[in-house]
Coordinates of C-alpha atoms in Angstrom, one line a residue:
M20 CA 91.2 68.9 -66.3
K21 CA 89.6 66.7 -68.5
K22 CA 90.0 63.0 -67.6
I23 CA 90.5 60.5 -70.4
L24 CA 88.1 57.1 -70.4
I25 CA 89.8 53.8 -69.3
E26 CA 87.3 50.9 -70.5
T27 CA 88.2 48.1 -69.4
T28 CA 87.6 44.6 -71.3
A29 CA 88.2 41.2 -69.3
K30 CA 88.6 38.2 -70.9
K31 CA 88.6 34.7 -68.8
M32 CA 90.4 31.6 -70.1
L33 CA 92.0 28.4 -68.4
A34 CA 95.1 28.5 -67.4
D35 CA 96.6 25.2 -66.9
L36 CA 98.5 24.8 -70.2
Y37 CA 100.6 28.1 -69.9
T38 CA 103.7 29.9 -67.4
P39 CA 104.3 33.3 -66.8
V40 CA 107.4 32.9 -68.2
G41 CA 105.8 31.4 -71.4
I42 CA 103.3 34.2 -71.4
Y43 CA 106.1 36.3 -71.8
L44 CA 108.7 35.2 -73.5
R45 CA 105.9 34.9 -76.0
L46 CA 104.8 38.4 -76.4
R47 CA 107.7 39.8 -75.8
D48 CA 109.5 40.5 -79.2
R49 CA 106.3 41.7 -80.8
F50 CA 105.2 44.3 -77.7
R51 CA 107.9 47.1 -77.3
D52 CA 107.7 47.5 -73.1
T53 CA 107.1 44.3 -72.2
I54 CA 107.4 43.4 -67.7
L55 CA 106.6 40.9 -66.2
L56 CA 105.8 40.1 -61.9
E57 CA 105.7 36.6 -59.7
S58 CA 104.8 35.8 -56.4
T59 CA 105.9 32.1 -55.2
D60 CA 103.0 32.6 -51.7
H61 CA 101.3 31.8 -54.2
H62 CA 99.3 29.1 -51.4
V63 CA 97.4 32.3 -49.9
A64 CA 94.6 33.5 -52.5
E65 CA 95.1 36.8 -52.2
N66 CA 98.6 37.2 -53.3
S67 CA 98.4 34.2 -56.2
F68 CA 99.1 36.6 -59.0
S69 CA 101.4 37.2 -61.7
F70 CA 100.9 40.0 -63.6
I71 CA 102.3 40.3 -67.7
C72 CA 102.0 43.9 -69.4
I73 CA 102.7 45.1 -72.6
N74 CA 102.0 47.4 -74.6
A75 CA 102.2 51.1 -73.1
I76 CA 100.2 54.0 -73.7
G77 CA 100.6 56.6 -70.9
G78 CA 103.7 57.7 -68.2
I79 CA 105.6 59.9 -67.0
E80 CA 109.5 59.5 -66.5
V81 CA 111.1 61.8 -63.9
Q82 CA 115.2 62.3 -65.1
S83 CA 116.2 64.9 -62.5
S84 CA 115.2 66.5 -59.3
D85 CA 113.3 69.8 -62.2
K86 CA 112.3 68.0 -65.3
A87 CA 109.9 65.2 -66.3
E88 CA 107.5 63.7 -69.3
F89 CA 105.3 62.6 -69.5
K90 CA 103.2 60.9 -72.5
L91 CA 99.2 60.8 -73.1
P92 CA 97.8 58.1 -75.1
G93 CA 97.9 59.1 -78.5
A94 CA 99.6 62.0 -78.0
E95 CA 103.3 63.4 -78.2
P96 CA 105.5 63.7 -75.7
Q97 CA 105.2 66.4 -73.4
K98 CA 108.8 67.9 -71.3
V99 CA 107.2 69.8 -68.7
A100 CA 109.1 71.8 -65.7
L101 CA 108.8 70.3 -62.1
A102 CA 109.1 73.7 -60.6
G103 CA 109.2 73.1 -56.8
Q104 CA 106.2 70.9 -57.0
K105 CA 106.3 68.0 -54.7
I106 CA 106.8 64.8 -56.6
E107 CA 104.1 63.0 -55.4
D108 CA 102.1 65.0 -56.3
V109 CA 102.8 64.8 -60.1
L110 CA 102.3 61.9 -59.9
Y111 CA 99.0 61.6 -59.1
N112 CA 97.6 64.4 -60.9
F113 CA 99.3 61.6 -63.5
L114 CA 97.3 59.0 -62.6
Q115 CA 94.6 61.7 -62.3
R116 CA 94.4 62.3 -65.9
F117 CA 92.2 58.8 -66.1
E118 CA 88.6 57.8 -65.3
G119 CA 87.7 54.0 -65.5
T120 CA 85.3 52.1 -66.7
S121 CA 84.3 48.2 -66.7
N122 CA 82.2 45.8 -66.4
D123 CA 84.2 44.0 -63.5
P124 CA 85.3 46.1 -61.6
K125 CA 87.3 43.3 -59.7
V126 CA 89.4 42.0 -62.4
A127 CA 90.1 45.7 -64.2
Q128 CA 91.6 47.3 -61.2
F129 CA 95.0 45.1 -62.7
A130 CA 95.0 47.2 -65.2
Q131 CA 94.1 50.5 -63.9
G132 CA 96.8 52.1 -62.9
L133 CA 100.6 52.2 -62.9
Y134 CA 102.8 50.1 -63.5
G135 CA 107.1 51.5 -62.4
Y136 CA 109.2 52.6 -59.7
C137 CA 111.1 55.0 -58.2
S138 CA 115.4 54.4 -57.6
F139 CA 116.8 55.0 -54.2
D140 CA 118.0 58.7 -55.9
A141 CA 114.3 59.6 -56.2
V142 CA 114.5 60.3 -52.4
Q143 CA 116.0 63.2 -53.3
L144 CA 112.0 64.6 -55.1
F145 CA 110.1 63.6 -51.5
E146 CA 112.6 64.9 -48.8
T147 CA 114.7 67.5 -48.4
V148 CA 117.8 65.6 -49.2
S149 CA 120.4 66.1 -51.7
F150 CA 122.8 64.3 -52.7
K151 CA 126.7 65.4 -53.7
K152 CA 127.0 62.6 -55.5
D153 CA 125.6 63.3 -59.4
G154 CA 123.4 60.2 -61.2
G155 CA 125.4 60.9 -64.2
N156 CA 127.7 57.6 -64.2
E157 CA 127.3 53.9 -65.4
T158 CA 124.4 52.2 -63.8
A159 CA 122.2 55.9 -64.6
I160 CA 118.1 55.5 -65.6
P161 CA 115.9 57.9 -64.7
L162 CA 114.7 58.5 -60.8
A163 CA 110.8 57.8 -61.7
R164 CA 109.1 55.6 -63.9
Y165 CA 105.7 54.9 -64.7
R166 CA 103.3 53.0 -67.2
L167 CA 99.9 52.8 -68.0
Y168 CA 99.8 49.2 -70.4
Q169 CA 97.5 48.1 -72.6
Y170 CA 96.9 44.7 -71.9
V171 CA 97.5 43.6 -68.7
I172 CA 97.7 39.2 -68.5
A173 CA 97.0 38.5 -64.9
I174 CA 97.0 35.0 -64.1
N175 CA 95.7 33.7 -60.6
H176 CA 97.6 30.7 -59.8
F177 CA 95.0 29.5 -56.7
K178 CA 92.2 29.1 -59.1
D179 CA 94.0 27.7 -62.0
E180 CA 92.7 31.0 -63.7
L181 CA 94.3 34.1 -66.7
W182 CA 92.5 36.4 -67.5
L183 CA 93.7 38.3 -70.5
I184 CA 92.5 42.5 -70.0
E185 CA 92.2 45.5 -72.6
N186 CA 92.4 49.0 -71.4
K187 CA 90.5 50.4 -74.3
V188 CA 91.2 54.3 -75.0
D189 CA 90.0 56.4 -78.0
G190 CA 93.0 56.5 -80.8
V191 CA 94.6 53.5 -79.9
E192 CA 94.1 50.7 -82.3
S193 CA 93.5 46.9 -81.0
E194 CA 95.5 44.1 -81.0
L195 CA 93.4 41.9 -78.4
A196 CA 92.9 38.8 -81.6
L197 CA 97.3 38.6 -81.6
V198 CA 97.3 38.3 -77.6
E199 CA 95.4 35.5 -77.6
S200 CA 96.8 34.3 -80.6
L201 CA 100.1 34.7 -79.7
I202 CA 99.5 33.2 -76.3
R203 CA 98.4 30.4 -77.1
S204 CA 101.4 30.4 -79.5
R205 CA 103.1 27.5 -79.2
D206 CA 106.8 28.6 -79.8
L207 CA 109.1 29.6 -77.5
P208 CA 112.4 31.9 -78.6
V209 CA 115.1 31.1 -76.2
Y210 CA 118.4 32.5 -76.1
P211 CA 121.5 32.3 -74.3
F212 CA 123.8 33.7 -72.1
R213 CA 127.3 34.3 -71.2
A214 CA 129.3 36.0 -68.6
V215 CA 132.3 37.7 -70.0
A216 CA 135.3 38.0 -67.6
S217 CA 135.3 38.1 -64.1
E218 CA 132.6 40.0 -61.7
T219 CA 133.8 42.8 -60.7
S220 CA 133.2 45.5 -57.5
N221 CA 133.3 49.1 -56.9
M222 CA 135.2 49.2 -53.3
T223 CA 137.6 46.2 -52.0
D224 CA 137.0 44.0 -49.3
E225 CA 139.1 45.9 -47.0
D226 CA 137.2 50.0 -48.1
Y227 CA 134.2 48.0 -46.9
M228 CA 135.3 47.6 -43.9
E229 CA 136.7 51.0 -43.4
M230 CA 133.5 52.3 -44.7
V231 CA 131.9 49.6 -42.1
R232 CA 134.2 51.1 -39.5
K233 CA 133.1 55.3 -40.3
G234 CA 129.6 53.9 -39.7
I235 CA 130.6 52.7 -35.8
Q236 CA 131.8 55.7 -35.4
S237 CA 129.1 57.3 -36.6
C238 CA 127.2 55.9 -34.5
H239 CA 129.1 56.5 -31.3
R240 CA 129.1 60.3 -31.9
G241 CA 125.7 59.6 -32.0
D242 CA 125.1 61.0 -35.7
V243 CA 123.5 58.1 -36.3
F244 CA 122.0 54.7 -34.4
Q245 CA 123.0 52.4 -37.4
I246 CA 123.8 53.4 -41.3
V247 CA 122.8 50.8 -43.6
L248 CA 126.3 51.1 -46.2
S249 CA 126.2 48.7 -48.8
R250 CA 129.0 47.3 -52.5
R251 CA 127.8 47.5 -56.1
Y252 CA 129.3 44.6 -58.3
Q253 CA 129.3 44.3 -61.9
Q254 CA 129.7 41.4 -64.1
S255 CA 130.0 41.7 -68.0
F256 CA 127.9 40.0 -71.2
I257 CA 126.8 38.4 -73.6
G258 CA 123.0 37.2 -74.6
D259 CA 119.6 37.9 -73.0
E260 CA 119.6 38.5 -69.2
I261 CA 115.9 36.7 -69.1
A262 CA 117.6 33.7 -68.6
V263 CA 118.9 35.0 -65.3
Y264 CA 115.8 36.1 -64.0
R265 CA 114.9 32.2 -65.2
A266 CA 117.3 31.1 -62.6
L267 CA 117.7 33.8 -59.9
R268 CA 112.7 32.7 -59.4
N269 CA 114.5 29.2 -59.2
I270 CA 117.3 30.0 -57.4
N271 CA 115.6 32.5 -54.8
P272 CA 111.2 32.6 -54.9
S273 CA 109.9 35.1 -52.6
P274 CA 107.0 37.2 -52.9
Y275 CA 108.2 39.9 -54.9
L276 CA 109.3 38.6 -58.5
F277 CA 109.9 41.1 -61.2
F278 CA 111.6 41.8 -64.9
F279 CA 110.8 45.3 -66.5
D280 CA 111.9 45.7 -69.3
Y281 CA 112.5 49.6 -70.6
G282 CA 115.4 49.0 -74.1
D283 CA 118.1 50.3 -72.8
Y284 CA 118.4 48.8 -69.1
K285 CA 116.4 46.1 -67.4
L286 CA 115.0 45.5 -64.1
M287 CA 115.0 42.1 -63.0
G288 CA 114.9 41.1 -58.9
S289 CA 113.2 38.2 -56.2
S290 CA 113.2 40.8 -53.4
P291 CA 111.5 39.5 -49.9
E292 CA 110.6 43.3 -48.6
A293 CA 107.8 45.2 -49.6
Q294 CA 107.8 48.6 -49.3
V295 CA 104.2 50.0 -48.9
I296 CA 101.5 47.0 -49.2
I297 CA 97.8 49.5 -49.9
R298 CA 94.7 47.7 -49.8
N299 CA 91.1 48.0 -48.8
G300 CA 92.2 51.2 -46.5
K301 CA 95.0 49.6 -44.8
A302 CA 98.9 50.3 -45.5
V303 CA 101.0 47.8 -44.4
V304 CA 104.8 47.8 -43.9
H305 CA 107.1 44.4 -43.3
P306 CA 110.4 45.6 -42.0
I307 CA 113.5 42.9 -42.7
A308 CA 116.1 43.6 -40.5
G309 CA 118.5 40.7 -38.7
T310 CA 120.7 38.6 -40.7
F311 CA 122.1 35.0 -40.5
R312 CA 122.5 33.0 -43.4
R313 CA 121.4 29.3 -44.2
S314 CA 123.4 26.1 -44.2
G315 CA 121.1 24.0 -45.8
D316 CA 120.4 22.3 -42.8
D317 CA 117.0 22.3 -40.9
A318 CA 118.6 21.7 -37.6
V319 CA 121.9 23.7 -38.4
D320 CA 119.1 26.5 -39.6
A321 CA 116.4 25.9 -36.6
Q322 CA 119.5 26.1 -34.2
A323 CA 120.9 30.3 -36.2
A324 CA 117.1 31.4 -36.3
E325 CA 117.3 30.4 -32.0
D326 CA 119.9 31.9 -32.6
L327 CA 119.2 34.7 -34.5
L328 CA 116.7 35.6 -32.2
K329 CA 118.7 35.9 -29.4
D330 CA 121.3 37.8 -31.0
P331 CA 121.4 41.6 -28.6
K332 CA 122.9 43.3 -32.3
E333 CA 120.6 41.9 -34.3
N334 CA 117.6 42.9 -32.8
A335 CA 118.6 46.1 -31.7
E336 CA 118.9 46.4 -35.3
H337 CA 115.3 45.0 -35.9
V338 CA 113.4 47.2 -33.3
M339 CA 115.0 50.2 -34.7
L340 CA 113.6 49.8 -38.2
V341 CA 110.0 49.0 -36.4
D342 CA 110.0 52.0 -34.2
L343 CA 111.4 54.2 -38.0
A344 CA 108.1 52.5 -39.9
R345 CA 105.9 52.9 -36.8
N346 CA 106.5 56.2 -37.7
D347 CA 106.4 56.9 -41.0
L348 CA 103.3 55.5 -41.1
S349 CA 101.8 57.8 -38.1
T350 CA 102.6 60.7 -40.7
V351 CA 100.1 59.7 -42.9
C352 CA 97.4 57.2 -41.4
K353 CA 95.5 56.3 -38.1
D354 CA 95.8 53.6 -35.8
V355 CA 99.4 52.6 -36.7
N356 CA 100.0 49.3 -34.6
V357 CA 102.7 47.0 -35.2
A358 CA 100.2 43.2 -35.8
H359 CA 103.4 41.1 -36.0
Y360 CA 107.2 40.8 -34.3
R361 CA 110.0 39.2 -34.9
Q362 CA 108.7 36.4 -36.9
V363 CA 110.8 34.2 -38.8
H364 CA 111.2 33.8 -42.7
Y365 CA 113.6 31.3 -44.3
Y366 CA 114.6 32.7 -47.6
S367 CA 117.3 29.7 -49.7
H368 CA 119.7 31.5 -48.8
V369 CA 119.4 33.8 -45.1
I370 CA 117.0 34.0 -42.8
H371 CA 115.7 37.3 -41.8
L372 CA 113.8 38.9 -38.3
V373 CA 110.7 40.2 -40.7
S374 CA 108.0 43.0 -38.5
E375 CA 104.7 43.7 -40.3
V376 CA 103.5 47.3 -39.1
V377 CA 99.9 48.4 -40.2
G378 CA 97.5 52.3 -40.2
T379 CA 94.3 52.6 -41.5
V380 CA 94.5 55.2 -44.7
P381 CA 92.1 57.5 -44.7
D382 CA 89.5 58.0 -47.4
G383 CA 91.1 60.3 -50.4
T384 CA 94.6 59.8 -49.7
N385 CA 97.1 60.3 -52.3
P386 CA 98.9 56.7 -52.5
F387 CA 102.5 58.5 -53.3
A388 CA 102.1 60.3 -50.1
V389 CA 102.4 57.2 -48.2
L390 CA 105.0 56.1 -51.0
A391 CA 106.8 59.6 -50.3
K392 CA 106.7 59.2 -46.1
T393 CA 107.6 55.3 -46.4
F394 CA 110.3 55.5 -48.8
P395 CA 113.9 55.1 -49.0
A396 CA 112.6 51.8 -46.3
G397 CA 114.9 52.4 -43.5
T398 CA 116.4 49.2 -43.8
L399 CA 117.7 50.4 -46.5
S400 CA 119.6 53.6 -45.1
G401 CA 119.2 53.7 -40.9
A402 CA 118.0 56.4 -38.2
P403 CA 116.7 58.6 -37.7
K404 CA 116.8 58.5 -42.1
Y405 CA 117.1 61.5 -42.8
R406 CA 121.0 61.7 -41.4
A407 CA 121.5 58.2 -42.5
M408 CA 121.0 59.2 -46.5
Q409 CA 123.3 62.0 -46.0
L410 CA 126.4 59.5 -44.4
I411 CA 125.8 57.3 -47.0
D412 CA 125.7 59.4 -49.8
A413 CA 129.2 60.5 -48.1
Y414 CA 130.6 56.7 -47.7
E415 CA 129.9 54.7 -50.3
P416 CA 131.6 56.1 -53.6
T417 CA 129.4 55.4 -56.6
P418 CA 125.5 56.8 -56.5
R419 CA 122.9 54.0 -55.1
S420 CA 120.5 54.0 -58.8
Y421 CA 118.0 51.1 -58.6
Y422 CA 119.4 50.0 -55.2
G423 CA 117.1 50.2 -52.5
G424 CA 114.2 52.1 -54.6
A425 CA 110.8 51.0 -55.3
I426 CA 109.1 49.3 -57.7
G427 CA 105.4 47.6 -57.8
F428 CA 102.0 49.3 -58.9
V429 CA 99.4 52.0 -57.8
G430 CA 95.6 52.1 -59.2
L431 CA 93.4 54.7 -60.1
N432 CA 91.6 52.8 -56.6
G433 CA 94.0 54.1 -54.8
S434 CA 95.8 50.6 -54.4
C435 CA 99.0 50.5 -54.0
N436 CA 102.5 47.7 -53.6
H437 CA 105.7 48.1 -54.3
A438 CA 109.0 46.3 -53.6
I439 CA 111.9 47.2 -52.3
M440 CA 114.4 46.9 -54.8
I441 CA 117.1 44.2 -53.0
R442 CA 118.3 41.0 -54.5
T443 CA 117.7 42.7 -57.4
F444 CA 120.2 43.1 -61.2
L445 CA 120.3 46.7 -63.2
S446 CA 120.7 45.1 -66.8
K447 CA 122.1 48.3 -68.1
N448 CA 125.2 48.4 -71.4
N449 CA 125.2 44.5 -71.6
T450 CA 126.9 44.8 -67.8
L451 CA 124.9 43.1 -64.7
Y452 CA 125.1 45.8 -61.7
S453 CA 124.0 43.8 -58.0
Q454 CA 124.6 45.8 -54.6
A455 CA 123.8 44.6 -50.7
G456 CA 124.0 46.6 -47.9
A457 CA 124.4 46.0 -44.1
G458 CA 123.1 47.5 -40.9
V459 CA 125.8 48.8 -39.1
V460 CA 125.6 50.1 -35.5
A461 CA 128.3 50.7 -32.1
A462 CA 128.7 47.3 -32.0
S463 CA 128.8 45.7 -35.3
K464 CA 132.0 44.1 -36.5
P465 CA 133.8 45.3 -40.0
E466 CA 133.8 41.6 -40.8
S467 CA 130.7 40.7 -40.0
E468 CA 128.8 42.8 -42.0
L469 CA 130.8 42.3 -44.8
K470 CA 130.1 38.4 -45.1
E471 CA 126.1 39.8 -44.7
V472 CA 127.0 41.9 -47.5
E473 CA 127.8 38.5 -49.4
N474 CA 125.5 36.0 -48.4
K475 CA 122.8 38.9 -49.7
L476 CA 124.5 38.5 -53.2
N477 CA 125.2 34.5 -52.6
A478 CA 121.4 33.9 -55.0
L479 CA 122.7 36.4 -57.9
K480 CA 125.3 35.2 -58.2
A481 CA 124.6 31.7 -58.0
A482 CA 121.8 32.5 -61.2
V483 CA 124.3 34.2 -63.4
K484 CA 126.1 31.0 -63.3
L485 CA 123.3 28.9 -63.9
A486 CA 122.0 31.2 -66.4
E487 CA 124.8 29.4 -68.0
T488 CA 123.3 26.8 -68.4
L489 CA 119.7 27.8 -69.9
S490 CA 118.8 27.4 -73.3

């Protein structure tokens, strides 16, 4: 197989006059296929980057368990039958079609790879599990979608630098001068947003608590030790949903902020949790389990954190999911260990317990295979994971679609950084969809799990209200 050569160039600029959102707003109307990724963790040098990607020149889209479509630079899209192939191999084989060169490999790595996502329902491509509910509903989107972008603007907030990166491929015309001109432009097109009618849900409060009771019974029967059961909300709107993203990043700053525009649908979120990170030969998973609501009062929140560390139900759930993360990584990694255990992390509306599980990735490992083995996160499914997913499909009234999936980047160099799609909106057909779940164990109380779901969605609900005031 002849590889497609990518020559990656980079131009350095000062970033002191620019913001990622400002650059994105200037570019999105001129170029198709635009995405924005940010992190609020700017105090850490290696995690201080924001990225704007524009103009997809290649990509792969998995529409169903047996059908995919891929496009190479300068070529027409090609439909392919998966015919029982492992999807992690299909994705990796597509990634391997490209070979990158650059005079600045350290900067080029940000553009030499694929940006995209796997939905929760894509687990059927990674595992033998199958769901009875199909995706033919209002939240249906491709199971997986990854793209190679012609331009990536990388902003290093730690050093106040901006890199304008271009992937040059034979047959693809360069518009680098136009991109730079738009970055420097003072025009900032902003449009209003307004929610329409009232928010609705796919179940009532009592329906959700009844579902939790079924989950508790499943735990007592020994079907599962824990199961994550979720509830979906939907909100109609008119206008520009980028305002909701702007509000969300302000209300709920998180390590993973993202806005992926696919034209007929968009994914935007403020996720606190990584699915998996592969960097320098190490794979890292951060199980987040155990949740208390924040009050806004420092003293009260400090006491809540102490109570969280002592809560037997929340801690049992956390231990279970740390073990699950260890087991997942152990299938593809060596020397798996728990680097950090049960640390208290404060977020805008909740307090979480967070651990860190690390493993060594053997040379030449397919990064999509590591993603597959950790997918979906135990914190979004349960334990044992396989049976929990079967019960989720049986108990929840609608397919999860994007919720609980993973979104991020996979590099030609084998790196990977994906966030779990929680605290996330799907925007489709002028409707915002949001979803959250709670970990159900034998000791769970339905009212408490309902409250946990509400607490997790508070930031998203507040973002919709704030977005109506932005212009």
